[in-house]
C-alpha positions as CSV (number, residue, x, y, z in Angstrom):
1,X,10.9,36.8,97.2
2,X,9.4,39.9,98.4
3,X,11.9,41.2,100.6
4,X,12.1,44.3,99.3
5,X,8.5,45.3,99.6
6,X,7.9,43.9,103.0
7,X,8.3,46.7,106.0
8,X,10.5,46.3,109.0
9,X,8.5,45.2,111.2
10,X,7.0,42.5,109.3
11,X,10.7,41.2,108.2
12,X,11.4,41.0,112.2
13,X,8.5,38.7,113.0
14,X,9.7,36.4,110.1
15,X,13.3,36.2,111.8
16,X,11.8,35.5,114.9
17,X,10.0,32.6,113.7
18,X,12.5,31.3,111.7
19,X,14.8,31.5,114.0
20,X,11.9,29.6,116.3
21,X,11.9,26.6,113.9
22,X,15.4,26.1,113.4
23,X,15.8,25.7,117.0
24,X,12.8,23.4,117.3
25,X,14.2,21.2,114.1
26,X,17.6,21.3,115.9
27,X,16.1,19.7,119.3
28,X,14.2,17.3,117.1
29,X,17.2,16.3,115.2
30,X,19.3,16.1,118.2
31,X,16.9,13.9,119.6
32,X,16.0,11.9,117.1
33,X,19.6,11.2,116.5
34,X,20.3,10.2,120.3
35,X,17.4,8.0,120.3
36,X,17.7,6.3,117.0
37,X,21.5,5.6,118.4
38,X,20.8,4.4,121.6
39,X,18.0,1.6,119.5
40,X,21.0,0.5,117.5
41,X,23.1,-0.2,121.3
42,X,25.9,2.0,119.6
43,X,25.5,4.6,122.0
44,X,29.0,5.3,124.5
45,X,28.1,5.2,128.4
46,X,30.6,6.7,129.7
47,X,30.2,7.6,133.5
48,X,31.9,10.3,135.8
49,X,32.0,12.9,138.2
50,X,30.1,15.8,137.1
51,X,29.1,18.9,138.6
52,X,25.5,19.4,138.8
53,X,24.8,23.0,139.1
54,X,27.5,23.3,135.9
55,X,25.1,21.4,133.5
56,X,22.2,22.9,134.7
57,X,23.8,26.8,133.7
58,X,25.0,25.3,130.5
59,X,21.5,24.2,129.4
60,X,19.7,26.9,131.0
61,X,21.7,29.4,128.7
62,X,20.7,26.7,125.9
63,X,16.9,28.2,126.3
64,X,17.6,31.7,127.7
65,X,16.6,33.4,124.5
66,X,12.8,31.3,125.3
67,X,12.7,32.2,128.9
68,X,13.1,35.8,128.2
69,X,10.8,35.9,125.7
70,X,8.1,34.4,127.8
71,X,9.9,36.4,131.0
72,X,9.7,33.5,133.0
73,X,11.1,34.0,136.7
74,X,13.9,30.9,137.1
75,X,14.8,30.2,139.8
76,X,17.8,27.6,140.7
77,X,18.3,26.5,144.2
78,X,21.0,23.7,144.0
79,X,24.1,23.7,146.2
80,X,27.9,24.4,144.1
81,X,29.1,21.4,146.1
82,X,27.2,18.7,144.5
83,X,28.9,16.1,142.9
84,X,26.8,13.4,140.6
85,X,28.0,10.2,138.8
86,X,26.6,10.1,135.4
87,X,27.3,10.3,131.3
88,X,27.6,13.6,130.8
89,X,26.1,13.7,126.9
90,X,23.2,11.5,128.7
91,X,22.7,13.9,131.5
92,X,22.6,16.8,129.0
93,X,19.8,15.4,126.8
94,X,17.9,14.4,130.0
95,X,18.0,18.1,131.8
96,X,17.9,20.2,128.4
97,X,14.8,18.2,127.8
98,X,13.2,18.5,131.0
99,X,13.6,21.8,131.0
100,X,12.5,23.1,126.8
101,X,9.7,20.9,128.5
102,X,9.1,23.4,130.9
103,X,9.3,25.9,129.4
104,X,7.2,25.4,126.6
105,X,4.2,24.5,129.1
106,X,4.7,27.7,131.1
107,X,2.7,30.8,130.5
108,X,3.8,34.2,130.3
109,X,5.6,35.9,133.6
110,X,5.0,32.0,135.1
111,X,7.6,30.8,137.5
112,X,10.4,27.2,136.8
113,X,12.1,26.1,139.7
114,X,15.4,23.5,140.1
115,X,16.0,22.3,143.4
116,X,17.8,19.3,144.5
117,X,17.7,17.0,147.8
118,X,20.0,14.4,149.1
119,X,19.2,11.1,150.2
120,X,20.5,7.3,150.0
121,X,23.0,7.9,148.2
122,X,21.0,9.6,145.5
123,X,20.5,13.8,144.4
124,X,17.1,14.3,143.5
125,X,16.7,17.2,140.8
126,X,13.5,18.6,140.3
127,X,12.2,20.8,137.6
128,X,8.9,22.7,138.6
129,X,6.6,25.3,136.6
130,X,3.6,26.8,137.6
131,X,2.5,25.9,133.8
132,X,-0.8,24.4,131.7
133,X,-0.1,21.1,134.1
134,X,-0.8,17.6,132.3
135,X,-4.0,15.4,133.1
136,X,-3.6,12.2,134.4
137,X,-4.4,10.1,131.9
138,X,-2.0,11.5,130.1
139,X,0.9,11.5,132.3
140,X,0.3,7.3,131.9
141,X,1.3,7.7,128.4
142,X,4.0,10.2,128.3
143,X,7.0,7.9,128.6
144,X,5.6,5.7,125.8
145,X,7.0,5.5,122.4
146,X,3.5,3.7,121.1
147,X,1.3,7.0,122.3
148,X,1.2,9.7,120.5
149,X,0.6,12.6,122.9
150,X,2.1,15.6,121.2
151,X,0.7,18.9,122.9
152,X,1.7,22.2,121.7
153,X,3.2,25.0,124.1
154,X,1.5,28.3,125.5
155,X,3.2,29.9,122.5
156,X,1.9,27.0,120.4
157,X,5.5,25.5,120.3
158,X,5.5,22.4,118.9
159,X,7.2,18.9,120.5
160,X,7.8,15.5,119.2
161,X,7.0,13.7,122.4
162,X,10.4,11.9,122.0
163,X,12.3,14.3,124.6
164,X,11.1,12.4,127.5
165,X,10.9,8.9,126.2
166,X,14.8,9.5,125.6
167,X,15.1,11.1,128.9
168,X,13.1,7.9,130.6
169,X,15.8,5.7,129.0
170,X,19.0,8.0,129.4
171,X,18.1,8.4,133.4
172,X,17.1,4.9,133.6
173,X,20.5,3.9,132.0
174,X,22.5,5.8,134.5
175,X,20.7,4.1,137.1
176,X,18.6,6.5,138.2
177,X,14.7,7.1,137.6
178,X,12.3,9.9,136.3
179,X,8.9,10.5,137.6
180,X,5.7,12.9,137.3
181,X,3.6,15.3,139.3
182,X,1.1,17.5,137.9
183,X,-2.0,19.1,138.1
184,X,-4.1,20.7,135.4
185,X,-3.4,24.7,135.8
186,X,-1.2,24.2,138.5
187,X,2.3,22.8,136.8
188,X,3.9,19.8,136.7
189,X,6.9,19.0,138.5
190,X,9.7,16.0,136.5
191,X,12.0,14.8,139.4
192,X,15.3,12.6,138.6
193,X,17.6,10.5,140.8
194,X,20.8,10.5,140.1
195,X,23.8,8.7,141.5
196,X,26.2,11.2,144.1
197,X,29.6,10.8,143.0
């Protein structure tokens, strides 16, 4: 209502913070909708040959705009060649997640790597910050729907907690499985096993 009176500067820092929100209502929608889909059993599996490093770019670009604003170093170190079997809509939720995730728990300058391994039949993906790390007691509860263990970002980004329950189902779906590391102050590292085409 004030727009006119309000200097440059000030009407920047609104934009940027609108344009904040819209984009954490738009992941909260997104996931709310996937989720409250995949509860009804009306959600498509549909499996195929994807390629790996492809999704990763894609949602990488998705949180660019974060990244640099945080000027996190990203590094990827996964191979052009590798070939996985998987839903592609699912696979999207699961690494966009994993890595918003990431992002939001890493500070300033910090450091996210994605590296993959091959073995059994299986590429293991792995998305590791140098970030606030999560305590064990609460790395028990973060796949759970019944606790509520919503922590705000370094930039006191908020979360709904439902990005990795989703991802926890979505992975487990495609027959794969999610898992955990972290240490308080030290990062956390979210590895997924995924089927090799």
């Amino acid at each position: 209502t004030d727009i006119d009176d309000i200097d440059k500067q000030r009407t920047k820092r609104i934009i940027e913070e609108l344009n904040r929100l819209s984009h954490t209502t738009y992941n909260l929608l997104e996931n709310l909708l996937d989720w409250s889909t995949s509860q009804m059993g009306d959600i498509k599996f549909s499996p195929e040959p994807l390629n790996l490093l492809s999704l990763i770019r894609e949602n990488v670009e998705l949180v660019k705009s974060k990244i640099d604003l945080k000027q996190i170093n990203l590094d990827v170190d996964v191979p052009e060649d590798i070939t996985v079997f998987a839903d592609e809509n699912m696979l999207h939720t699961v690494i966009r997640n994993i890595i918003t995730n990431a992002v939001k728990f890493t500070n300033d300058n910090g450091r996210i790597t994605i590296s993959s391994r091959i073995g059994n039949g299986f590429c293991y993906l792995g998305i590791a910050d140098n970030g606030v790390g999560i305590g064990n007691d609460r790395i028990k509860k973060l796949f759970r729907i019944d606790k509520d263990i919503v922590t705000p970002g370094t930039h006191n980004e908020k979360g709904s907690g439902l990005g990795l329950i989703l991802s926890k189902e979505f992975v487990e779906r495609n027959g794969g499985t999610i898992s955990v590391e972290s240490e308080i102050n030290k990062g956390s590292t979210f590895t997924i096993s995924l089927k090799l085409a």
